[in-house]
Amino acid sequence: MTSLTTGLPQVVDSWVASGGLVIPASVGNQYAAVTLNSGTGTAAQLMITGAPGYYMTEFGFQCDPTATLGSAGMETINFVDSSFGTVASFRVYIPSSAAAPTIPTIIREVNPGPFIWNNKSANSTLSVNLGTALIAGSIRVFVRYGLCSYVG
């Protein structure tokens, strides 16, 4: 929503964050996605660089139904902030062998906002990594976010 007189975004609602910081309720207008597979292993993959800060409004993953691990078990998908450590983790069971499904299959999890995380340390980054390297298939991870000047 835009003000007719100033052309600036109107704040419809707000949240009080840690330290009493008032943050306008806004929609993340940026999108980042990373594909994690056997080539990326467990290495951290950069998703966001704050300029100077950032906030997340939604994030999630979609796992290929043919994704496999060396030994069947729970895979962990970690979202890690360079200033604060792990922000969130998803877990999904992945088998050691998987045949292509005969029907359309969606393995997807989304954590919808309206507000998930606000980084107040200037130029921090958000990365994602797997706890165990995949043998086959992939996991697509995404985040909706915005850049902000809410740094402290």
mmCIF file of N, CA and C in Angstrom, residues 3-83:
data_model
loop_
_atom_site.group_PDB
_atom_site.id
_atom_site.type_symbol
_atom_site.label_atom_id
_atom_site.label_comp_id
_atom_site.label_asym_id
_atom_site.label_seq_id
_atom_site.Cartn_x
_atom_site.Cartn_y
_atom_site.Cartn_z
ATOM 1 N N SER A 3 1.212 5.558 0.141
ATOM 2 C CA SER A 3 0.574 6.808 0.507
ATOM 3 C C SER A 3 0.359 7.654 -0.741
ATOM 4 N N LEU A 4 -0.822 8.238 -0.887
ATOM 5 C CA LEU A 4 -1.104 9.073 -2.050
ATOM 6 C C LEU A 4 -0.346 10.392 -2.000
ATOM 7 N N THR A 5 -0.007 10.858 -0.811
ATOM 8 C CA THR A 5 0.648 12.161 -0.699
ATOM 9 C C THR A 5 2.165 12.081 -0.803
ATOM 10 N N THR A 6 2.776 11.023 -0.303
ATOM 11 C CA THR A 6 4.239 10.957 -0.298
ATOM 12 C C THR A 6 4.800 9.918 -1.249
ATOM 13 N N GLY A 7 3.987 8.940 -1.657
ATOM 14 C CA GLY A 7 4.480 7.866 -2.506
ATOM 15 C C GLY A 7 5.287 6.834 -1.750
ATOM 16 N N LEU A 8 5.407 6.987 -0.436
ATOM 17 C CA LEU A 8 6.166 6.050 0.390
ATOM 18 C C LEU A 8 5.263 4.938 0.889
ATOM 19 N N PRO A 9 5.831 3.768 1.179
ATOM 20 C CA PRO A 9 5.012 2.673 1.709
ATOM 21 C C PRO A 9 4.355 3.060 3.031
ATOM 22 N N GLN A 10 3.119 2.664 3.199
ATOM 23 C CA GLN A 10 2.432 2.890 4.459
ATOM 24 C C GLN A 10 2.648 1.700 5.371
ATOM 25 N N VAL A 11 2.834 1.963 6.643
ATOM 26 C CA VAL A 11 2.964 0.897 7.622
ATOM 27 C C VAL A 11 1.570 0.591 8.139
ATOM 28 N N VAL A 12 1.098 -0.618 7.846
ATOM 29 C CA VAL A 12 -0.236 -1.023 8.246
ATOM 30 C C VAL A 12 -0.207 -1.619 9.646
ATOM 31 N N ASP A 13 0.869 -2.293 9.984
ATOM 32 C CA ASP A 13 1.010 -2.962 11.266
ATOM 33 C C ASP A 13 2.495 -3.009 11.588
ATOM 34 N N SER A 14 2.826 -3.416 12.795
ATOM 35 C CA SER A 14 4.240 -3.538 13.146
ATOM 36 C C SER A 14 4.398 -4.564 14.251
ATOM 37 N N TRP A 15 5.648 -4.989 14.480
ATOM 38 C CA TRP A 15 5.991 -5.914 15.545
ATOM 39 C C TRP A 15 7.052 -5.269 16.409
ATOM 40 N N VAL A 16 7.099 -5.669 17.656
ATOM 41 C CA VAL A 16 8.177 -5.227 18.531
ATOM 42 C C VAL A 16 9.156 -6.380 18.632
ATOM 43 N N ALA A 17 10.377 -6.148 18.165
ATOM 44 C CA ALA A 17 11.413 -7.178 18.154
ATOM 45 C C ALA A 17 12.258 -7.075 19.413
ATOM 46 N N SER A 18 13.292 -7.899 19.490
ATOM 47 C CA SER A 18 14.177 -7.873 20.649
ATOM 48 C C SER A 18 14.775 -6.486 20.820
ATOM 49 N N GLY A 19 14.974 -6.078 22.057
ATOM 50 C CA GLY A 19 15.533 -4.764 22.343
ATOM 51 C C GLY A 19 14.532 -3.639 22.152
ATOM 52 N N GLY A 20 13.236 -3.978 21.979
ATOM 53 C CA GLY A 20 12.207 -2.966 21.820
ATOM 54 C C GLY A 20 12.157 -2.334 20.442
ATOM 55 N N LEU A 21 12.887 -2.879 19.481
ATOM 56 C CA LEU A 21 12.904 -2.343 18.124
ATOM 57 C C LEU A 21 11.547 -2.564 17.468
ATOM 58 N N VAL A 22 10.930 -1.502 16.959
ATOM 59 C CA VAL A 22 9.648 -1.605 16.266
ATOM 60 C C VAL A 22 9.927 -1.799 14.781
ATOM 61 N N ILE A 23 9.424 -2.900 14.235
ATOM 62 C CA ILE A 23 9.665 -3.242 12.838
ATOM 63 C C ILE A 23 8.344 -3.179 12.085
ATOM 64 N N PRO A 24 8.296 -2.429 10.979
ATOM 65 C CA PRO A 24 7.053 -2.388 10.201
ATOM 66 C C PRO A 24 6.708 -3.759 9.635
ATOM 67 N N ALA A 25 5.434 -4.084 9.628
ATOM 68 C CA ALA A 25 4.986 -5.335 9.014
ATOM 69 C C ALA A 25 5.078 -5.155 7.509
ATOM 70 N N SER A 26 5.957 -5.886 6.898
ATOM 71 C CA SER A 26 6.145 -5.738 5.462
ATOM 72 C C SER A 26 6.366 -7.096 4.828
ATOM 73 N N VAL A 27 6.238 -7.133 3.544
ATOM 74 C CA VAL A 27 6.404 -8.362 2.790
ATOM 75 C C VAL A 27 7.827 -8.411 2.258
ATOM 76 N N GLY A 28 8.451 -9.579 2.349
ATOM 77 C CA GLY A 28 9.780 -9.717 1.766
ATOM 78 C C GLY A 28 9.688 -9.566 0.261
ATOM 79 N N ASN A 29 10.400 -8.599 -0.289
ATOM 80 C CA ASN A 29 10.318 -8.350 -1.729
ATOM 81 C C ASN A 29 11.525 -8.909 -2.484
ATOM 82 N N GLN A 30 12.305 -9.746 -1.833
ATOM 83 C CA GLN A 30 13.453 -10.397 -2.451
ATOM 84 C C GLN A 30 13.251 -11.909 -2.347
ATOM 85 N N TYR A 31 13.874 -12.644 -3.257
ATOM 86 C CA TYR A 31 13.749 -14.100 -3.270
ATOM 87 C C TYR A 31 15.113 -14.698 -3.565
ATOM 88 N N ALA A 32 15.483 -15.703 -2.807
ATOM 89 C CA ALA A 32 16.733 -16.419 -3.061
ATOM 90 C C ALA A 32 16.443 -17.911 -2.980
ATOM 91 N N ALA A 33 17.094 -18.684 -3.844
ATOM 92 C CA ALA A 33 16.920 -20.134 -3.838
ATOM 93 C C ALA A 33 18.260 -20.800 -4.104
ATOM 94 N N VAL A 34 18.445 -21.958 -3.503
ATOM 95 C CA VAL A 34 19.674 -22.736 -3.651
ATOM 96 C C VAL A 34 19.273 -24.193 -3.833
ATOM 97 N N THR A 35 19.964 -24.898 -4.715
ATOM 98 C CA THR A 35 19.761 -26.332 -4.875
ATOM 99 C C THR A 35 20.900 -27.067 -4.186
ATOM 100 N N LEU A 36 20.550 -27.925 -3.236
ATOM 101 C CA LEU A 36 21.529 -28.729 -2.501
ATOM 102 C C LEU A 36 21.508 -30.140 -3.080
ATOM 103 N N ASN A 37 22.682 -30.683 -3.401
ATOM 104 C CA ASN A 37 22.755 -32.012 -4.008
ATOM 105 C C ASN A 37 24.079 -32.677 -3.640
ATOM 106 N N SER A 38 24.419 -33.764 -4.316
ATOM 107 C CA SER A 38 25.661 -34.469 -3.984
ATOM 108 C C SER A 38 26.883 -33.589 -4.239
ATOM 109 N N GLY A 39 26.791 -32.677 -5.195
ATOM 110 C CA GLY A 39 27.904 -31.782 -5.489
ATOM 111 C C GLY A 39 28.160 -30.748 -4.408
ATOM 112 N N THR A 40 27.103 -30.291 -3.733
ATOM 113 C CA THR A 40 27.283 -29.298 -2.669
ATOM 114 C C THR A 40 27.641 -29.957 -1.343
ATOM 115 N N GLY A 41 27.342 -31.241 -1.212
ATOM 116 C CA GLY A 41 27.676 -31.961 0.024
ATOM 117 C C GLY A 41 27.061 -31.299 1.237
ATOM 118 N N THR A 42 27.882 -31.067 2.266
ATOM 119 C CA THR A 42 27.412 -30.410 3.483
ATOM 120 C C THR A 42 27.936 -28.979 3.582
ATOM 121 N N ALA A 43 28.558 -28.480 2.522
ATOM 122 C CA ALA A 43 29.119 -27.120 2.537
ATOM 123 C C ALA A 43 28.009 -26.075 2.572
ATOM 124 N N ALA A 44 28.252 -25.007 3.315
ATOM 125 C CA ALA A 44 27.286 -23.912 3.406
ATOM 126 C C ALA A 44 27.151 -23.210 2.060
ATOM 127 N N GLN A 45 25.908 -22.916 1.671
ATOM 128 C CA GLN A 45 25.609 -22.218 0.422
ATOM 129 C C GLN A 45 24.996 -20.862 0.768
ATOM 130 N N LEU A 46 25.619 -19.790 0.307
ATOM 131 C CA LEU A 46 25.177 -18.435 0.618
ATOM 132 C C LEU A 46 23.816 -18.142 -0.007
ATOM 133 N N MET A 47 22.919 -17.552 0.791
ATOM 134 C CA MET A 47 21.602 -17.171 0.290
ATOM 135 C C MET A 47 21.382 -15.662 0.351
ATOM 136 N N ILE A 48 21.751 -15.019 1.467
ATOM 137 C CA ILE A 48 21.482 -13.591 1.664
ATOM 138 C C ILE A 48 22.730 -12.913 2.214
ATOM 139 N N THR A 49 23.000 -11.706 1.726
ATOM 140 C CA THR A 49 23.980 -10.827 2.360
ATOM 141 C C THR A 49 23.239 -9.560 2.744
ATOM 142 N N GLY A 50 23.185 -9.260 4.044
ATOM 143 C CA GLY A 50 22.491 -8.072 4.525
ATOM 144 C C GLY A 50 23.174 -6.811 4.021
ATOM 145 N N ALA A 51 22.374 -5.807 3.706
ATOM 146 C CA ALA A 51 22.928 -4.551 3.211
ATOM 147 C C ALA A 51 22.147 -3.368 3.763
ATOM 148 N N PRO A 52 22.314 -2.949 5.002
ATOM 149 C CA PRO A 52 23.189 -3.578 5.982
ATOM 150 C C PRO A 52 22.535 -4.739 6.713
ATOM 151 N N GLY A 53 21.204 -4.703 6.892
ATOM 152 C CA GLY A 53 20.537 -5.799 7.597
ATOM 153 C C GLY A 53 19.561 -6.514 6.675
ATOM 154 N N TYR A 54 18.913 -7.547 7.201
ATOM 155 C CA TYR A 54 17.893 -8.257 6.426
ATOM 156 C C TYR A 54 16.855 -8.836 7.365
ATOM 157 N N TYR A 55 15.683 -9.116 6.826
ATOM 158 C CA TYR A 55 14.642 -9.821 7.563
ATOM 159 C C TYR A 55 14.055 -10.881 6.646
ATOM 160 N N MET A 56 13.595 -11.974 7.247
ATOM 161 C CA MET A 56 12.989 -13.068 6.485
ATOM 162 C C MET A 56 11.500 -13.121 6.786
ATOM 163 N N THR A 57 10.706 -13.327 5.743
ATOM 164 C CA THR A 57 9.265 -13.445 5.940
ATOM 165 C C THR A 57 8.728 -14.834 5.614
ATOM 166 N N GLU A 58 9.515 -15.638 4.898
ATOM 167 C CA GLU A 58 9.067 -16.994 4.564
ATOM 168 C C GLU A 58 10.277 -17.804 4.106
ATOM 169 N N PHE A 59 10.297 -19.076 4.459
ATOM 170 C CA PHE A 59 11.351 -19.948 3.941
ATOM 171 C C PHE A 59 10.864 -21.381 3.938
ATOM 172 N N GLY A 60 11.526 -22.218 3.151
ATOM 173 C CA GLY A 60 11.099 -23.603 3.066
ATOM 174 C C GLY A 60 11.985 -24.409 2.143
ATOM 175 N N PHE A 61 11.528 -25.630 1.851
ATOM 176 C CA PHE A 61 12.298 -26.514 0.979
ATOM 177 C C PHE A 61 11.363 -27.415 0.189
ATOM 178 N N GLN A 62 11.887 -27.957 -0.901
ATOM 179 C CA GLN A 62 11.206 -28.997 -1.670
ATOM 180 C C GLN A 62 12.232 -30.077 -1.963
ATOM 181 N N CYS A 63 11.906 -31.303 -1.588
ATOM 182 C CA CYS A 63 12.819 -32.435 -1.716
ATOM 183 C C CYS A 63 12.389 -33.317 -2.888
ATOM 184 N N ASP A 64 13.343 -33.638 -3.771
ATOM 185 C CA ASP A 64 13.046 -34.577 -4.858
ATOM 186 C C ASP A 64 12.614 -35.917 -4.266
ATOM 187 N N PRO A 65 11.588 -36.564 -4.830
ATOM 188 C CA PRO A 65 11.181 -37.870 -4.323
ATOM 189 C C PRO A 65 12.221 -38.956 -4.593
ATOM 190 N N THR A 66 13.210 -38.668 -5.429
ATOM 191 C CA THR A 66 14.273 -39.640 -5.718
ATOM 192 C C THR A 66 15.566 -39.325 -4.965
ATOM 193 N N ALA A 67 15.518 -38.382 -4.025
ATOM 194 C CA ALA A 67 16.710 -38.061 -3.230
ATOM 195 C C ALA A 67 17.071 -39.252 -2.345
ATOM 196 N N THR A 68 18.363 -39.533 -2.230
ATOM 197 C CA THR A 68 18.809 -40.646 -1.385
ATOM 198 C C THR A 68 20.026 -40.248 -0.565
ATOM 199 N N LEU A 69 20.178 -40.956 0.555
ATOM 200 C CA LEU A 69 21.354 -40.841 1.418
ATOM 201 C C LEU A 69 22.111 -42.159 1.370
ATOM 202 N N GLY A 70 23.368 -42.158 1.787
ATOM 203 C CA GLY A 70 24.145 -43.394 1.836
ATOM 204 C C GLY A 70 23.522 -44.409 2.776
ATOM 205 N N SER A 71 22.922 -43.925 3.856
ATOM 206 C CA SER A 71 22.226 -44.760 4.823
ATOM 207 C C SER A 71 20.916 -44.051 5.155
ATOM 208 N N ALA A 72 19.792 -44.714 4.977
ATOM 209 C CA ALA A 72 18.487 -44.090 5.195
ATOM 210 C C ALA A 72 18.413 -43.432 6.562
ATOM 211 N N GLY A 73 17.769 -42.276 6.617
ATOM 212 C CA GLY A 73 17.621 -41.596 7.896
ATOM 213 C C GLY A 73 17.113 -40.179 7.731
ATOM 214 N N MET A 74 17.184 -39.439 8.818
ATOM 215 C CA MET A 74 16.706 -38.063 8.830
ATOM 216 C C MET A 74 17.789 -37.134 8.293
ATOM 217 N N GLU A 75 17.420 -36.322 7.318
ATOM 218 C CA GLU A 75 18.300 -35.279 6.788
ATOM 219 C C GLU A 75 17.945 -33.976 7.485
ATOM 220 N N THR A 76 18.937 -33.181 7.808
ATOM 221 C CA THR A 76 18.718 -31.885 8.436
ATOM 222 C C THR A 76 19.108 -30.788 7.459
ATOM 223 N N ILE A 77 18.225 -29.814 7.295
ATOM 224 C CA ILE A 77 18.477 -28.649 6.454
ATOM 225 C C ILE A 77 18.613 -27.465 7.403
ATOM 226 N N ASN A 78 19.803 -26.890 7.488
ATOM 227 C CA ASN A 78 20.099 -25.842 8.466
ATOM 228 C C ASN A 78 20.212 -24.473 7.814
ATOM 229 N N PHE A 79 19.501 -23.491 8.368
ATOM 230 C CA PHE A 79 19.635 -22.091 7.971
ATOM 231 C C PHE A 79 20.514 -21.427 9.024
ATOM 232 N N VAL A 80 21.669 -20.904 8.608
ATOM 233 C CA VAL A 80 22.661 -20.398 9.558
ATOM 234 C C VAL A 80 22.985 -18.938 9.263
ATOM 235 N N ASP A 81 22.858 -18.106 10.294
ATOM 236 C CA ASP A 81 23.204 -16.694 10.204
ATOM 237 C C ASP A 81 24.646 -16.513 10.677
ATOM 238 N N SER A 82 25.437 -15.723 9.952
ATOM 239 C CA SER A 82 26.856 -15.566 10.282
ATOM 240 C C SER A 82 27.088 -14.879 11.623
ATOM 241 N N SER A 83 26.119 -14.127 12.122
ATOM 242 C CA SER A 83 26.279 -13.445 13.408
ATOM 243 C C SER A 83 25.707 -14.215 14.585
#
